[in-house]
Amino acid sequence: MLTDGNYLSVCAYDCPDSCGMVATCKDGLLVKLEGREDNPYTRGFICHKGRRWVRDLRGQDRLTSPLARRNGKFIQIGWDEALDMTTQAIQSAVLHHGHQSFLFYEGAGNLLMGNEIQHLLPLMLGGGTMATGSLCGAEGKIGLARSYGTVGRYQPLAALESKSILLWGRNPAENSVHFLAILQDALRQGARLGTIDVRATPTTAASDCTWIVRPGSDLMLALYLCHEAIVLLGEPQAAHQGYDAFREACLLVSAEDAQEATGLSAEALHALVSFTADQPPLSIWTGVGLQRTRWGANLIHTIDTLGFLMGNHGIPGGGVWFEQGSDELLPYDFATVPGAQTRFVPRPNLGASLLEADPSIEAAMFVRGNPASQCPDAGKVLNFLEQCPFSVCLDWHMSVTARACTLVLPTTVFLERGDDYVMSYFHDLLQKTNKAAEPPEGARDEVDIVRDIALRLGLPDRFTAEKARLVDVENDPRLTPAGPGMWRLKDAPRIQGAFHFPSLVPDVPAESGMLRLITVHVRDYINGIDPGQARARVLPPVASVSTKLARERCLIEGQKVTLHNALGSLDVRIHLDKSIAAQTIVLPQGVEGVNLLVAPGLTPDGNSCINDSWVLLEPTL
Ligand SMILES: Nc1nc2c(c(=O)[nH]1)N[C@H]1C(S)=C(S)[C@@H](COP(=O)(O)OP(=O)(O)OC[C@H]3O[C@@H](n4cnc5c(=O)[nH]c(N)nc54)[C@H](O)[C@@H]3O)O[C@H]1N2
Ligand SMILES: Nc1nc2c(c(=O)[nH]1)N[C@H]1C(S)=C(S)[C@@H](COP(=O)(O)OP(=O)(O)OC[C@H]3O[C@@H](n4cnc5c(=O)[nH]c(N)nc54)[C@H](O)[C@@H]3O)O[C@H]1N2
Ligand code: SF4
Ligand SMILES: [Mo]
C-alpha cells in the first residue's frame, strides 16, 4: 500500500496546460489534488476538471471489472477469462485473415509517454492495422512548418513581451485557462487583446476587441490583411520563395471581398487592420478550432505570412504560434519492430474505412480513444462495431465506444501509475508522474494488460525492457532541471533562412441551403471524457444559432429541432445567441450523437476537416 503523504504528479488530460500537481494520498486513496506552485505556467492552480479526479477515481462511473457482452447485456467476468477471450480472438483473426485483420486503435485520452509501449502488440504480430491522420492539430503544425521548415519550440511566456495579442480561432478561457492567466498578465502590463472567432466566448468577453467572422472565411481575411501589410510596409527586403505569386494573389483581395466573405463591416475590418499594425510587437495565437478545414495548413501558413509581412517574426513578443512540435524525447527506436507492415486507415474517415477494409477487421482493440464519439461520421464507426466479431475497449469509464464493444477492460488512470512522463504541447516542461493512489480492486494498468495479452499470444516480453528505458527521457541533453521531477526543454528556433510563401488554394464551397456545423471544445470536460455524460445523454444537446436565423426560421429558445444531413440526424434544443455568424450552427463536441453529422473529409495531408460539415434544420415533428 502506498505510504500516506504528498506526491508530485502532472495532469495527463489531453489539455495544453499540463498542470503540475501535488496529490495527497491517505490510506491508499487520493484525498486532495492541488496545483504545484513551482510550475511557471500553471502556477499553483489546477482547473475543476483536474480537481474532479479526487471524486472520479472512486466515482460511480469508474469501471472495476471486465465486462463481456452476452445476449446484448454486459456481465462482469474475471480477468483471466477476459484476457483469454481477447487472446483467442486476436489469435484466430491473425491465423485465418492475417495480422492486418487486427485493429489497434489509439486515441488521445491521456498524454503519458509510456503508453507508446503498447504499439508493440500490433507490431510484433506483423504490423496490424492502425489509424493515421489527425482529428486535432496536425494541419496547423504542417502549415506553420511550411514557412521555414520546422515548427520549433519556444516559450509561451513570450506573450508577456507582446504589445498586441491576437487570438485567432482559439478559446483559452475555456480550453487553456493558464494561457488566459498569462494573457491577463500581459494586459496588466499594457498589451491589448483581440480575438477573431465565429461566436462570442468567454475569451472574447476577456478581449479588448472582437471580430466575429463567418466560419471558413479566415483565409480570405488573412489574404486581405497580407494585402494591407504589403501596401503599408512595402515589399520584403530579401528574396523569399513564392513571393511574386503570393503578392499578386493577395493584392487581388479587396476590402469588399473580405467584408463579403467574413460579414465584417468596413469599420470593423479597418479596426482589425489597425490592430495588426498600430502597436507592435504583435503575436498571433492560432487555435485548433480554426484549422479543422480542408485547407487548414494553408490557412495557418497564410496567417504566419501576415506575421512575417508585418515584421513580427523573430522579434521578442512578436510572431505566430500554433502548438509546439513533437520533440521526440523518446529514443528513436522506442517500441518499434523493424519490418512490421502496418496497414493504416484514415482516422478522419475511420468507420467507412474499417467497413471496407480488405482483409476485414476480425478483432479490434481501442485504447485511450473514443472514436464512436470523437471521429467524424461516427455512425459508421458504430456500424463497424456492430458487425466486427470481437472488439475490446480499454478505458476507466464507460465511453460511447466501450458501450458498443463486445468486451470492456477497466484501466488505471495516470494518478495510479508512477514513473511516467508528460511533455506539454503548449509549454516547454517535461514532468514526471508519481503514483499517488492505489487503483480500485479490478482495474489494471493498460501497459500491463497489453503485455499480458502479448505473452498469452506467445510473443516475447519486450514490454518490460521498454518500460525500463522510459527513464532515458530524463537524460536528454536538451533538458535542464527545473524542479523535482520537472525539466525545461530547450527552445528550438523556428525562424531561420528564407521565408516560404504559401501557395494558393481554392475556397471550400458551401453546401447551398445548408447551415455550417461548427463543433467546439467546452469548459467542463475534455473531448469525449465526461464521467457525468449520463446527463448529456438524457438531455438533447444544445445547438446555438444566431437570433437572426431564428427569426427567419421562426425558432424560439429551447425549441426542439432535428439536424440532419446525408450522414445522420440528431435531435437538439435551440439556444439563441445573437453573436453567432450567419448560416452557422454551433454544437459542443464530445457529446454523443454530434459526430453522426460531422463529415469524414480529409485534407491533402490526410487530416480531418471536421468544420467542413453542413446540416439542415427542421422542426421536430
Ligand atoms: N475545457 C476543455 N479544454 C480543452 C479541451 C476540451 O475539450 N475542454 N480539449 C483540448 C484539445 S484536445 C484541444 S485540440 C484544444 C482545442 O482548443 P481550441 O482551439 O481553443 O478549441 P476549439 O473549441 O476547437 O476552437 C477554438 C475557437 O475557434 C472557433 N472557430 C471554429 N471555427 C472557426 C473558423 O472557421 N474561424 C474562426 N475564426 N474561428 C473558428 C470556435 O468558435 C472556438 O471558439 O483544447 C484542449 N483543451
Ligand atoms: N466534432 C468534433 N469532433 C472532434 C473534435 C471537435 O472539435 N469536433 N475535436 C477532436 C480533437 S481536437 C481530439 S484531440 C479528439 C479526441 O478524441 P479521442 O482521443 O478519441 O477522445 P478523448 O475523449 O480525448 O479520449 C478517449 C478515451 O480515452 C479514455 N482515457 C483517458 N485516460 C485513459 C487512460 O489512462 N487509459 C485508457 N485506456 N483510456 C483513457 C477516456 O476516458 C476516453 O473515453 O476528438 C476530436 N473530435
Ligand atoms: S485539464 Fe488542463 S487545466 Fe485542468 S488540471 Fe488538467 S492540465 Fe490543468
Ligand atoms: Mo485535440
JSON list of N, CA, C and O and ligand atoms in Angstrom, two decimals, residues 14 136 288 292 425 521 527, ligand 4:
[
{"chain": "A", "resi": 14, "resn": "ASP", "atom": "N", "xyz": [-5.64, 15.38, -22.17]},
{"chain": "A", "resi": 14, "resn": "ASP", "atom": "CA", "xyz": [-5.23, 15.97, -23.45]},
{"chain": "A", "resi": 14, "resn": "ASP", "atom": "C", "xyz": [-5.57, 17.45, -23.40]},
{"chain": "A", "resi": 14, "resn": "ASP", "atom": "O", "xyz": [-6.52, 17.91, -24.03]},
{"chain": "A", "resi": 136, "resn": "CYS", "atom": "N", "xyz": [-7.08, 16.49, -34.65]},
{"chain": "A", "resi": 136, "resn": "CYS", "atom": "CA", "xyz": [-6.76, 17.60, -33.76]},
{"chain": "A", "resi": 136, "resn": "CYS", "atom": "C", "xyz": [-5.92, 18.65, -34.49]},
{"chain": "A", "resi": 136, "resn": "CYS", "atom": "O", "xyz": [-6.43, 19.30, -35.39]},
{"chain": "A", "resi": 288, "resn": "VAL", "atom": "N", "xyz": [-6.76, 25.44, -32.63]},
{"chain": "A", "resi": 288, "resn": "VAL", "atom": "CA", "xyz": [-7.08, 24.17, -33.30]},
{"chain": "A", "resi": 288, "resn": "VAL", "atom": "C", "xyz": [-8.42, 24.29, -34.01]},
{"chain": "A", "resi": 288, "resn": "VAL", "atom": "O", "xyz": [-8.62, 23.77, -35.11]},
{"chain": "A", "resi": 292, "resn": "ARG", "atom": "N", "xyz": [-9.52, 23.15, -38.60]},
{"chain": "A", "resi": 292, "resn": "ARG", "atom": "CA", "xyz": [-10.20, 21.89, -38.92]},
{"chain": "A", "resi": 292, "resn": "ARG", "atom": "C", "xyz": [-10.99, 22.04, -40.21]},
{"chain": "A", "resi": 292, "resn": "ARG", "atom": "O", "xyz": [-12.19, 21.92, -40.25]},
{"chain": "A", "resi": 425, "resn": "TYR", "atom": "N", "xyz": [2.30, 20.10, -24.97]},
{"chain": "A", "resi": 425, "resn": "TYR", "atom": "CA", "xyz": [2.35, 20.57, -26.35]},
{"chain": "A", "resi": 425, "resn": "TYR", "atom": "C", "xyz": [2.11, 22.08, -26.44]},
{"chain": "A", "resi": 425, "resn": "TYR", "atom": "O", "xyz": [1.97, 22.64, -27.51]},
{"chain": "A", "resi": 521, "resn": "HIS", "atom": "N", "xyz": [-14.89, 22.86, -28.42]},
{"chain": "A", "resi": 521, "resn": "HIS", "atom": "CA", "xyz": [-14.50, 22.27, -27.13]},
{"chain": "A", "resi": 521, "resn": "HIS", "atom": "C", "xyz": [-15.09, 23.14, -26.02]},
{"chain": "A", "resi": 521, "resn": "HIS", "atom": "O", "xyz": [-15.13, 24.36, -26.14]},
{"chain": "A", "resi": 527, "resn": "ASN", "atom": "N", "xyz": [-12.80, 16.72, -24.40]},
{"chain": "A", "resi": 527, "resn": "ASN", "atom": "CA", "xyz": [-13.23, 15.88, -25.52]},
{"chain": "A", "resi": 527, "resn": "ASN", "atom": "C", "xyz": [-14.42, 15.02, -25.15]},
{"chain": "A", "resi": 527, "resn": "ASN", "atom": "O", "xyz": [-15.41, 15.53, -24.63]},
{"chain": "B", "resi": 4, "resn": "MO", "atom": "MO", "xyz": [-7.33, 17.93, -29.66]}
]
